[in-house]
Amino acid sequence: MRTFNTNEMTQQFDNLFMAPARAYMSLSIDYSEKLLNAQLDANKAYVDTGIAQMRQLMSVKDAESLRSYMEGQQKVAKELAERVKGDADKVVSLQQDFLQKSQKLTEDNVKQAQATASKMSKTA
């Protein structure tokens, strides 16, 4: 009768299934954290800009200050457009980085699984 080495089976199960799952979850959590921080930074910048614009509008008292405020709006609109573009580029960069890392992780796990299967077939 053949005895089974449960420690070896447990180690193989961990290597084939649990370790890759932990690695992918770690990668996903890191990506989610970076994405959330990027969103929070962007939202804070937009809110700060909006509040500053409301404060400037409240200081309008005559035609000259209104004209000055309106001229400033063009600059603010340009800055916001650049900020939105930068924020979108940042999110795209995060997504591409996540995709590349997850593809590499998958490739490494497939190679490891193939090596383990090959090793198991030779010992069987």
mmCIF file of C-alpha atoms in Angstrom:
data_model
loop_
_atom_site.group_PDB
_atom_site.id
_atom_site.type_symbol
_atom_site.label_atom_id
_atom_site.label_comp_id
_atom_site.label_asym_id
_atom_site.label_seq_id
_atom_site.Cartn_x
_atom_site.Cartn_y
_atom_site.Cartn_z
ATOM 1 C CA MET A 1 0.000 0.000 0.000
ATOM 2 C CA ARG A 2 1.260 3.439 -0.911
ATOM 3 C CA THR A 3 1.283 6.242 1.656
ATOM 4 C CA PHE A 4 0.629 9.816 0.737
ATOM 5 C CA ASN A 5 2.798 12.625 1.911
ATOM 6 C CA THR A 6 0.202 15.197 2.924
ATOM 7 C CA ASN A 7 2.839 17.881 3.524
ATOM 8 C CA GLU A 8 3.977 17.581 -0.083
ATOM 9 C CA MET A 9 0.381 17.665 -1.336
ATOM 10 C CA THR A 10 -0.350 20.719 0.783
ATOM 11 C CA GLN A 11 2.779 22.440 -0.509
ATOM 12 C CA GLN A 12 1.877 21.621 -4.117
ATOM 13 C CA PHE A 13 -1.686 22.896 -3.605
ATOM 14 C CA ASP A 14 -0.320 26.097 -2.104
ATOM 15 C CA ASN A 15 2.191 26.535 -4.940
ATOM 16 C CA LEU A 16 -0.337 25.842 -7.693
ATOM 17 C CA PHE A 17 -3.429 27.607 -6.378
ATOM 18 C CA MET A 18 -3.062 29.679 -3.238
ATOM 19 C CA ALA A 19 0.248 31.453 -3.935
ATOM 20 C CA PRO A 20 -0.907 32.702 -7.365
ATOM 21 C CA ALA A 21 -4.235 33.787 -5.871
ATOM 22 C CA ARG A 22 -2.446 35.712 -3.103
ATOM 23 C CA ALA A 23 -0.080 37.317 -5.612
ATOM 24 C CA TYR A 24 -2.976 38.410 -7.838
ATOM 25 C CA MET A 25 -4.959 39.757 -4.874
ATOM 26 C CA SER A 26 -1.910 41.706 -3.700
ATOM 27 C CA LEU A 27 -1.522 43.188 -7.167
ATOM 28 C CA SER A 28 -5.241 44.037 -7.294
ATOM 29 C CA ILE A 29 -5.185 45.691 -3.884
ATOM 30 C CA ASP A 30 -2.122 47.775 -4.811
ATOM 31 C CA TYR A 31 -3.807 48.858 -8.070
ATOM 32 C CA SER A 32 -7.051 49.715 -6.277
ATOM 33 C CA GLU A 33 -5.186 51.776 -3.697
ATOM 34 C CA LYS A 34 -3.273 53.717 -6.354
ATOM 35 C CA LEU A 35 -6.437 54.317 -8.375
ATOM 36 C CA LEU A 36 -8.400 55.462 -5.335
ATOM 37 C CA ASN A 37 -5.604 57.845 -4.290
ATOM 38 C CA ALA A 38 -5.453 59.280 -7.820
ATOM 39 C CA GLN A 39 -9.218 59.835 -7.746
ATOM 40 C CA LEU A 40 -9.082 61.459 -4.311
ATOM 41 C CA ASP A 41 -6.245 63.773 -5.392
ATOM 42 C CA ALA A 42 -8.147 64.763 -8.528
ATOM 43 C CA ASN A 43 -11.388 65.359 -6.647
ATOM 44 C CA LYS A 44 -9.621 67.497 -4.047
ATOM 45 C CA ALA A 45 -8.017 69.614 -6.775
ATOM 46 C CA TYR A 46 -11.386 70.098 -8.525
ATOM 47 C CA VAL A 47 -13.160 71.004 -5.279
ATOM 48 C CA ASP A 48 -10.385 73.411 -4.288
ATOM 49 C CA THR A 49 -10.594 75.083 -7.695
ATOM 50 C CA GLY A 50 -14.379 75.358 -7.446
ATOM 51 C CA ILE A 51 -14.257 76.875 -3.977
ATOM 52 C CA ALA A 52 -11.569 79.362 -5.046
ATOM 53 C CA GLN A 53 -13.732 80.377 -8.010
ATOM 54 C CA MET A 54 -16.779 80.863 -5.782
ATOM 55 C CA ARG A 55 -14.731 83.043 -3.421
ATOM 56 C CA GLN A 56 -13.523 85.158 -6.349
ATOM 57 C CA LEU A 57 -17.090 85.515 -7.625
ATOM 58 C CA MET A 58 -18.200 86.701 -4.200
ATOM 59 C CA SER A 59 -15.605 89.476 -4.377
ATOM 60 C CA VAL A 60 -17.099 90.919 -7.603
ATOM 61 C CA LYS A 61 -18.458 94.355 -6.757
ATOM 62 C CA ASP A 62 -18.330 96.338 -9.987
ATOM 63 C CA ALA A 63 -17.978 96.009 -13.756
ATOM 64 C CA GLU A 64 -14.188 96.075 -13.631
ATOM 65 C CA SER A 65 -13.927 93.245 -11.088
ATOM 66 C CA LEU A 66 -16.521 91.267 -13.101
ATOM 67 C CA ARG A 67 -14.434 91.700 -16.245
ATOM 68 C CA SER A 68 -11.321 90.601 -14.370
ATOM 69 C CA TYR A 69 -13.182 87.589 -12.985
ATOM 70 C CA MET A 70 -14.448 86.570 -16.424
ATOM 71 C CA GLU A 71 -10.954 86.865 -17.930
ATOM 72 C CA GLY A 72 -9.664 84.649 -15.127
ATOM 73 C CA GLN A 73 -12.286 82.038 -16.005
ATOM 74 C CA GLN A 74 -10.569 81.364 -19.330
ATOM 75 C CA LYS A 75 -7.326 80.629 -17.509
ATOM 76 C CA VAL A 76 -9.115 78.412 -14.996
ATOM 77 C CA ALA A 77 -10.887 76.513 -17.776
ATOM 78 C CA LYS A 78 -7.564 75.910 -19.526
ATOM 79 C CA GLU A 79 -5.919 74.746 -16.298
ATOM 80 C CA LEU A 80 -8.838 72.416 -15.554
ATOM 81 C CA ALA A 81 -8.715 70.940 -19.056
ATOM 82 C CA GLU A 82 -5.000 70.249 -18.590
ATOM 83 C CA ARG A 83 -5.659 68.755 -15.163
ATOM 84 C CA VAL A 84 -8.381 66.468 -16.528
ATOM 85 C CA LYS A 85 -6.054 65.317 -19.309
ATOM 86 C CA GLY A 86 -3.259 64.661 -16.807
ATOM 87 C CA ASP A 87 -5.606 62.748 -14.507
ATOM 88 C CA ALA A 88 -6.882 60.630 -17.399
ATOM 89 C CA ASP A 89 -3.302 59.882 -18.477
ATOM 90 C CA LYS A 90 -2.474 58.851 -14.918
ATOM 91 C CA VAL A 91 -5.411 56.420 -14.787
ATOM 92 C CA VAL A 92 -4.499 54.947 -18.179
ATOM 93 C CA SER A 93 -0.910 54.499 -16.985
ATOM 94 C CA LEU A 94 -2.104 52.737 -13.825
ATOM 95 C CA GLN A 95 -4.333 50.437 -15.874
ATOM 96 C CA GLN A 96 -1.549 49.579 -18.303
ATOM 97 C CA ASP A 97 0.853 48.855 -15.454
ATOM 98 C CA PHE A 98 -1.728 46.593 -13.793
ATOM 99 C CA LEU A 99 -2.391 44.778 -17.057
ATOM 100 C CA GLN A 100 1.312 44.188 -17.721
ATOM 101 C CA LYS A 101 1.975 42.959 -14.197
ATOM 102 C CA SER A 102 -1.066 40.675 -14.182
ATOM 103 C CA GLN A 103 -0.081 39.203 -17.569
ATOM 104 C CA LYS A 104 3.449 38.527 -16.300
ATOM 105 C CA LEU A 105 2.029 36.975 -13.144
ATOM 106 C CA THR A 106 -0.210 34.724 -15.238
ATOM 107 C CA GLU A 107 2.664 33.683 -17.500
ATOM 108 C CA ASP A 108 4.867 32.884 -14.507
ATOM 109 C CA ASN A 109 2.089 30.835 -12.900
ATOM 110 C CA VAL A 110 1.470 28.870 -16.100
ATOM 111 C CA LYS A 111 5.193 28.086 -16.384
ATOM 112 C CA GLN A 112 5.303 26.996 -12.758
ATOM 113 C CA ALA A 113 2.219 24.816 -13.192
ATOM 114 C CA GLN A 114 3.708 23.199 -16.297
ATOM 115 C CA ALA A 115 6.970 22.522 -14.465
ATOM 116 C CA THR A 116 5.106 21.022 -11.517
ATOM 117 C CA ALA A 117 2.941 18.873 -13.780
ATOM 118 C CA SER A 118 6.037 17.679 -15.635
ATOM 119 C CA LYS A 119 7.748 16.858 -12.341
ATOM 120 C CA MET A 120 4.682 14.998 -11.086
ATOM 121 C CA SER A 121 4.378 12.954 -14.279
ATOM 122 C CA LYS A 122 8.026 11.883 -14.016
ATOM 123 C CA THR A 123 7.612 10.735 -10.403
ATOM 124 C CA ALA A 124 4.369 8.884 -11.106
#
